Amino acid sequence: MASGRRFLGRHFEKEFAIVAKPVLFTVDDDPEVLRAVERDLRRRYGREYRILRADSGRTALDSLGKLKLRNDPVALFLVDQRMPRMTGVDFLDEALVTFPEAKRVLLTAYADTDAAIRAINEVGVDYYLLKPWDPPEDNLYPVLDDLLDDWRADYRPPFEGVRVIGDRWSSRSHATKDFLARNRVPYQWLDIEATDEARQLVAEAGRSEPKLPLVVFPDGTYLEAPENLEVAERIGLRTRAERPFYDLIIVGGGPAGLAAAVYGASEGLKTVLIEREAPGGQAGTSSRIENYLGFPKGLSGGDLARRAVDQARRFEVEILTPQEVSEVRVEDPYSIIKFADGTELGCHALMITTGVAYRRLDVPGVKRLTGSGIYYGAAMTEALSCKDEDVYIVGGANSAGQAAVYFARHARRVVIVCRSDDLGKAMSRYLVDQIEETENIDVRLNSYVVAVEGEDHLERVTIKNSVAGKEESAPARSMFVFIGAAPKTEWLDGVLERDERGFILAGPDLSRDGKRPKGWSLDRDPYLLETNVPGIFVAGDVQHGSVKRVASGVGEGSVAIQFVHRYLSQV
Ligand SMILES: Cc1cc2nc3c(=O)[nH]c(=O)nc-3n(C[C@H](O)[C@H](O)[C@H](O)COP(=O)(O)OP(=O)(O)OC[C@H]3O[C@@H](n4cnc5c(N)ncnc54)[C@H](O)[C@@H]3O)c2cc1C
């Protein structure tokens, strides 16, 4: 599949939904004629079309490059044949490479049979018009009306969002697509290997060897191999806080963080939520959440995230994304967080809802090919590219099961590689049933990946069956890994108490031999969901002993707000 589209993103649509009028482009080296053509075109077609003019073929070609970058359509060229340096036919020959659907009319002062024959043979000219055309009602408009009706009949409005031109196997291209999709920004993917349009856009940008991905915005400007933060700033995502101090800072925009934000802000707390990738967290990557209360038919993680973000924004939560918090320090009674770029924000109460991140597959070669055929999580942006291919899913719990069912709709065959001898051991029954009922899913039990191969992208996977002791190697271009997850909380070293696996301790779990945590200064025990630092709370998967469900994260996020209020009423 060469191209794909993603929709949604209301805040985005507001900024970019400028529907460009199709262009009527006229080219003539005689200034008087050029003005007359433009005047006549504007009079009749100015409401529906944009009239552009140029006094030479070369100038016109430069403008066409800009139109192409902005994805503005050209409906018709009306071009003088006899121009110095570049004739009308020569101009059309080049212009049609960029706008092959445009109608072509050649203007000439006298009958020039040779040019007419060339024009028809070489550039498929639609009409050969003799100057002068007065009155236009008789000699110009009937011809153009007819051609434009024809053009409109086949016209498909161009895509008006961001276009990403890249290479399917580039991890940087994958990161950009994933970032846009997870932030629900409409974009069109153009594979440089597979589409002429992609190569043309690169040429229009004037690059022979551009750094990919090239991210082209609706105004025709572009960024080469940008960081997500640069893209975020260009598309209007909020990346900087409005103020230096908040009642509540929430770090992590998964279900727990979003719930805390909604409850906190709706109850009057000035709240900012900081998310390093995209709001929704792990849940946002789920193709179908079937067990969240109130959605009997299930809903996709993307939908859940969108609803939660809309709700949080309605209560005026500031959502900063992509921004990563890399440090926290306590200036009693305030907490100060630091971003990766060194800037800081302060707050009365801090909530950590950073969840867990996928555990890495420790097999030689995997690290090098990550993002180039090997992905952690469902990477739904890659689903269309897997059409008619075999997809490998590594893991045996619910997230792997959901992904298998999802990819089975796109791929030729899905192979689940599961260490245990029974899929039902770690996967919900409804998913096991769905997998058994899906013809193009193969399950390899007692199996694990022992090798991956590929030059610049995944080409082959070797699986070992631990019972039979046999290895099987097969060509593979896509492998999605779901082998559990772990918290990433090193940045809290020296501040918050954690268990040996990095999960944050809170409430009663902090008590040792009936004693309050070390350094605890208050004359009360830590509240449920309060850490060893008064005023710093935790919710969701990152908490020690967490249930690891969307509903429990949402529940804890809302409950924690009650303790935030109690804490604030005492300081
Ligand atoms: C594929 C998949 C399918 C699932 N399906 C279901 C299901 O059907 N039903 C169900 O109940 N549960 C499901 N789960 C589990 C559920 O999604 C999680 O339990 C839930 O998302 C946990 O929410 P959370 O807010 O605690 O953390 P997370 O969802 O992990 O969110 C944490 C967020 O914090 C951000 N973050 C981390 N560190 C920082 C930092 N330093 N600075 C800024 N941001 C940071 C992360 O980017 C992330 O967005 C699924 C999980 C996965 C992966």
PDB file of C-alpha atoms in Angstrom, residues 12 42 53 78 82 89 119 123 152 165 219 249 253 256 313 319 324 357 371 376 380 386 415 492 518:
ATOM      1  CA  PHE A  12      -5.696  20.565  14.011  1.00  0.00           C
ATOM      2  CA  ARG A  42     -11.176  36.429 -13.407  1.00  0.00           C
ATOM      3  CA  ARG A  53      -0.311  34.247 -14.370  1.00  0.00           C
ATOM      4  CA  LEU A  78      -3.832  28.596 -20.924  1.00  0.00           C
ATOM      5  CA  ARG A  82       5.332  31.627 -29.189  1.00  0.00           C
ATOM      6  CA  VAL A  89       4.455  23.179 -25.900  1.00  0.00           C
ATOM      7  CA  ALA A 119       0.919  20.174 -29.363  1.00  0.00           C
ATOM      8  CA  VAL A 123       1.341  17.148 -24.820  1.00  0.00           C
ATOM      9  CA  ARG A 152     -14.425  18.719 -12.496  1.00  0.00           C
ATOM     10  CA  ILE A 165       7.401  11.274   2.574  1.00  0.00           C
ATOM     11  CA  ASP A 219       1.224  25.780   3.461  1.00  0.00           C
ATOM     12  CA  ILE A 249       1.209  18.811  37.721  1.00  0.00           C
ATOM     13  CA  GLY A 253      -0.983  11.089  29.910  1.00  0.00           C
ATOM     14  CA  ALA A 256      -4.642   7.374  35.062  1.00  0.00           C
ATOM     15  CA  ARG A 313      -9.414  20.325  27.488  1.00  0.00           C
ATOM     16  CA  ILE A 319      -1.707  19.272  27.887  1.00  0.00           C
ATOM     17  CA  GLU A 324       9.454  14.454  28.892  1.00  0.00           C
ATOM     18  CA  ALA A 357       6.949   0.711  28.904  1.00  0.00           C
ATOM     19  CA  GLY A 371      11.653   0.653  13.837  1.00  0.00           C
ATOM     20  CA  TYR A 376       7.243  -2.621  20.244  1.00  0.00           C
ATOM     21  CA  MET A 380      -0.982   0.366  13.969  1.00  0.00           C
ATOM     22  CA  CYS A 386       1.685  -5.425   6.077  1.00  0.00           C
ATOM     23  CA  VAL A 415       2.068 -16.015  13.556  1.00  0.00           C
ATOM     24  CA  LEU A 492      12.958   9.593  40.475  1.00  0.00           C
ATOM     25  CA  LYS A 518      12.247   7.837  56.237  1.00  0.00           C
TER      26      LYS A 518
END
